[in-house]
Amino acid sequence: MIHAVHTMYVELMVCVTWTHHQTVFAHGFEARDQEAWDFHDWTGGCTRKTPLNCSTDGFEQLRTMKLPDITKSIVDRSIGLEECHGKCIENCIN
């Protein structure tokens, strides 16, 4: 398991998982351009439905998802989920 710490975990823009060729967005996200997504053009990515709120937003465990390119993120395999959560909250900027 990879624990990635970015400005905020959600900002990694984990958008979708695929189930029988259907797009299922992570909770709180939607297609930036739904018409383009309908034509299988995902280059616009996804966006939050509401702005980031460091006080009330939380974490959701996501399985069977393709992670985005995280080459510019910090990956620390030595920490667990609780510590990862703590670091994200410390670094959260609304």
PDB file of C-alpha atoms in Angstrom:
ATOM      1  CA  MET A   1       0.000   0.000   0.000  1.00  0.00           C
ATOM      2  CA  ILE A   2       1.288   3.455  -0.849  1.00  0.00           C
ATOM      3  CA  HIS A   3       0.644   6.285   1.561  1.00  0.00           C
ATOM      4  CA  ALA A   4       0.959   9.546  -0.342  1.00  0.00           C
ATOM      5  CA  VAL A   5       1.099  12.893   1.384  1.00  0.00           C
ATOM      6  CA  HIS A   6       0.303  15.840  -0.844  1.00  0.00           C
ATOM      7  CA  THR A   7      -1.056  19.268   0.075  1.00  0.00           C
ATOM      8  CA  MET A   8      -4.206  17.294   0.777  1.00  0.00           C
ATOM      9  CA  TYR A   9      -4.808  13.657  -0.115  1.00  0.00           C
ATOM     10  CA  VAL A  10      -7.971  14.495  -1.999  1.00  0.00           C
ATOM     11  CA  GLU A  11      -6.013  16.944  -4.138  1.00  0.00           C
ATOM     12  CA  LEU A  12      -4.432  13.936  -5.821  1.00  0.00           C
ATOM     13  CA  MET A  13      -7.674  14.046  -7.793  1.00  0.00           C
ATOM     14  CA  VAL A  14      -8.547  10.418  -7.500  1.00  0.00           C
ATOM     15  CA  CYS A  15     -11.566  10.533  -9.738  1.00  0.00           C
ATOM     16  CA  VAL A  16     -12.953   7.242 -10.781  1.00  0.00           C
ATOM     17  CA  THR A  17     -13.094   3.510 -10.570  1.00  0.00           C
ATOM     18  CA  TRP A  18     -14.335   1.314 -13.382  1.00  0.00           C
ATOM     19  CA  THR A  19     -17.147  -1.177 -12.874  1.00  0.00           C
ATOM     20  CA  HIS A  20     -18.304  -3.008 -15.981  1.00  0.00           C
ATOM     21  CA  HIS A  21     -17.294  -0.060 -18.183  1.00  0.00           C
ATOM     22  CA  GLN A  22     -19.123   2.467 -16.002  1.00  0.00           C
ATOM     23  CA  THR A  23     -17.494   5.469 -14.412  1.00  0.00           C
ATOM     24  CA  VAL A  24     -18.008   5.799 -10.675  1.00  0.00           C
ATOM     25  CA  PHE A  25     -16.643   8.990  -9.152  1.00  0.00           C
ATOM     26  CA  ALA A  26     -15.092   9.179  -5.716  1.00  0.00           C
ATOM     27  CA  HIS A  27     -17.503  10.696  -3.196  1.00  0.00           C
ATOM     28  CA  GLY A  28     -17.717  14.471  -3.666  1.00  0.00           C
ATOM     29  CA  PHE A  29     -16.251  14.569  -7.187  1.00  0.00           C
ATOM     30  CA  GLU A  30     -17.745  14.950 -10.644  1.00  0.00           C
ATOM     31  CA  ALA A  31     -16.551  15.275 -14.240  1.00  0.00           C
ATOM     32  CA  ARG A  32     -15.177  18.710 -15.045  1.00  0.00           C
ATOM     33  CA  ASP A  33     -16.803  18.362 -18.497  1.00  0.00           C
ATOM     34  CA  GLN A  34     -19.541  15.704 -18.467  1.00  0.00           C
ATOM     35  CA  GLU A  35     -20.142  15.905 -22.218  1.00  0.00           C
ATOM     36  CA  ALA A  36     -16.479  15.125 -22.904  1.00  0.00           C
ATOM     37  CA  TRP A  37     -16.581  12.206 -20.430  1.00  0.00           C
ATOM     38  CA  ASP A  38     -19.627  10.833 -22.238  1.00  0.00           C
ATOM     39  CA  PHE A  39     -17.405  10.614 -25.344  1.00  0.00           C
ATOM     40  CA  HIS A  40     -14.585   8.915 -23.363  1.00  0.00           C
ATOM     41  CA  ASP A  41     -12.456  12.076 -23.336  1.00  0.00           C
ATOM     42  CA  TRP A  42     -11.186  12.220 -19.757  1.00  0.00           C
ATOM     43  CA  THR A  43      -8.428  14.783 -20.329  1.00  0.00           C
ATOM     44  CA  GLY A  44     -10.368  17.449 -18.410  1.00  0.00           C
ATOM     45  CA  GLY A  45     -10.260  15.339 -15.268  1.00  0.00           C
ATOM     46  CA  CYS A  46     -12.637  15.716 -12.384  1.00  0.00           C
ATOM     47  CA  THR A  47     -13.400  18.420  -9.891  1.00  0.00           C
ATOM     48  CA  ARG A  48     -14.789  18.729  -6.394  1.00  0.00           C
ATOM     49  CA  LYS A  49     -18.503  19.392  -6.063  1.00  0.00           C
ATOM     50  CA  THR A  50     -17.782  21.708  -3.122  1.00  0.00           C
ATOM     51  CA  PRO A  51     -14.596  23.562  -2.115  1.00  0.00           C
ATOM     52  CA  LEU A  52     -12.052  21.818   0.114  1.00  0.00           C
ATOM     53  CA  ASN A  53     -12.820  22.325   3.807  1.00  0.00           C
ATOM     54  CA  CYS A  54      -9.956  21.315   6.099  1.00  0.00           C
ATOM     55  CA  SER A  55     -12.260  21.290   9.143  1.00  0.00           C
ATOM     56  CA  THR A  56     -14.962  18.960   7.859  1.00  0.00           C
ATOM     57  CA  ASP A  57     -13.537  16.972   4.933  1.00  0.00           C
ATOM     58  CA  GLY A  58     -12.313  13.500   5.708  1.00  0.00           C
ATOM     59  CA  PHE A  59     -10.876  10.367   4.198  1.00  0.00           C
ATOM     60  CA  GLU A  60     -12.486   7.527   2.336  1.00  0.00           C
ATOM     61  CA  GLN A  61     -10.776   4.231   1.593  1.00  0.00           C
ATOM     62  CA  LEU A  62     -10.882   3.606  -2.145  1.00  0.00           C
ATOM     63  CA  ARG A  63     -10.167   0.251  -3.751  1.00  0.00           C
ATOM     64  CA  THR A  64      -9.570  -0.867  -7.346  1.00  0.00           C
ATOM     65  CA  MET A  65      -8.827   2.624  -8.570  1.00  0.00           C
ATOM     66  CA  LYS A  66      -6.182   3.847 -10.947  1.00  0.00           C
ATOM     67  CA  LEU A  67      -4.143   6.419  -9.089  1.00  0.00           C
ATOM     68  CA  PRO A  68      -3.076   9.587 -10.865  1.00  0.00           C
ATOM     69  CA  ASP A  69       0.523  10.448 -11.654  1.00  0.00           C
ATOM     70  CA  ILE A  70       2.120  11.164  -8.286  1.00  0.00           C
ATOM     71  CA  THR A  71       5.667  11.858  -9.458  1.00  0.00           C
ATOM     72  CA  LYS A  72       5.533  15.300  -7.823  1.00  0.00           C
ATOM     73  CA  SER A  73       4.071  13.985  -4.575  1.00  0.00           C
ATOM     74  CA  ILE A  74       5.829  12.708  -1.499  1.00  0.00           C
ATOM     75  CA  VAL A  75       5.487   8.962  -0.960  1.00  0.00           C
ATOM     76  CA  ASP A  76       6.334   7.627   2.479  1.00  0.00           C
ATOM     77  CA  ARG A  77       5.838   3.871   2.758  1.00  0.00           C
ATOM     78  CA  SER A  78       6.978   3.846   6.386  1.00  0.00           C
ATOM     79  CA  ILE A  79       3.844   5.471   7.826  1.00  0.00           C
ATOM     80  CA  GLY A  80       0.374   4.061   8.393  1.00  0.00           C
ATOM     81  CA  LEU A  81      -3.026   5.446   7.522  1.00  0.00           C
ATOM     82  CA  GLU A  82      -3.482   7.335  10.807  1.00  0.00           C
ATOM     83  CA  GLU A  83      -0.142   9.128  10.493  1.00  0.00           C
ATOM     84  CA  CYS A  84      -0.821   9.836   6.813  1.00  0.00           C
ATOM     85  CA  HIS A  85      -4.176  11.355   7.791  1.00  0.00           C
ATOM     86  CA  GLY A  86      -2.475  13.498  10.449  1.00  0.00           C
ATOM     87  CA  LYS A  87       0.134  14.809   8.021  1.00  0.00           C
ATOM     88  CA  CYS A  88      -2.540  15.678   5.479  1.00  0.00           C
ATOM     89  CA  ILE A  89      -4.538  17.610   8.068  1.00  0.00           C
ATOM     90  CA  GLU A  90      -1.378  19.466   9.186  1.00  0.00           C
ATOM     91  CA  ASN A  91      -0.658  20.467   5.578  1.00  0.00           C
ATOM     92  CA  CYS A  92      -4.247  21.266   4.601  1.00  0.00           C
ATOM     93  CA  ILE A  93      -4.810  24.691   3.069  1.00  0.00           C
ATOM     94  CA  ASN A  94      -8.359  25.763   2.212  1.00  0.00           C
TER      95      ASN A  94
END
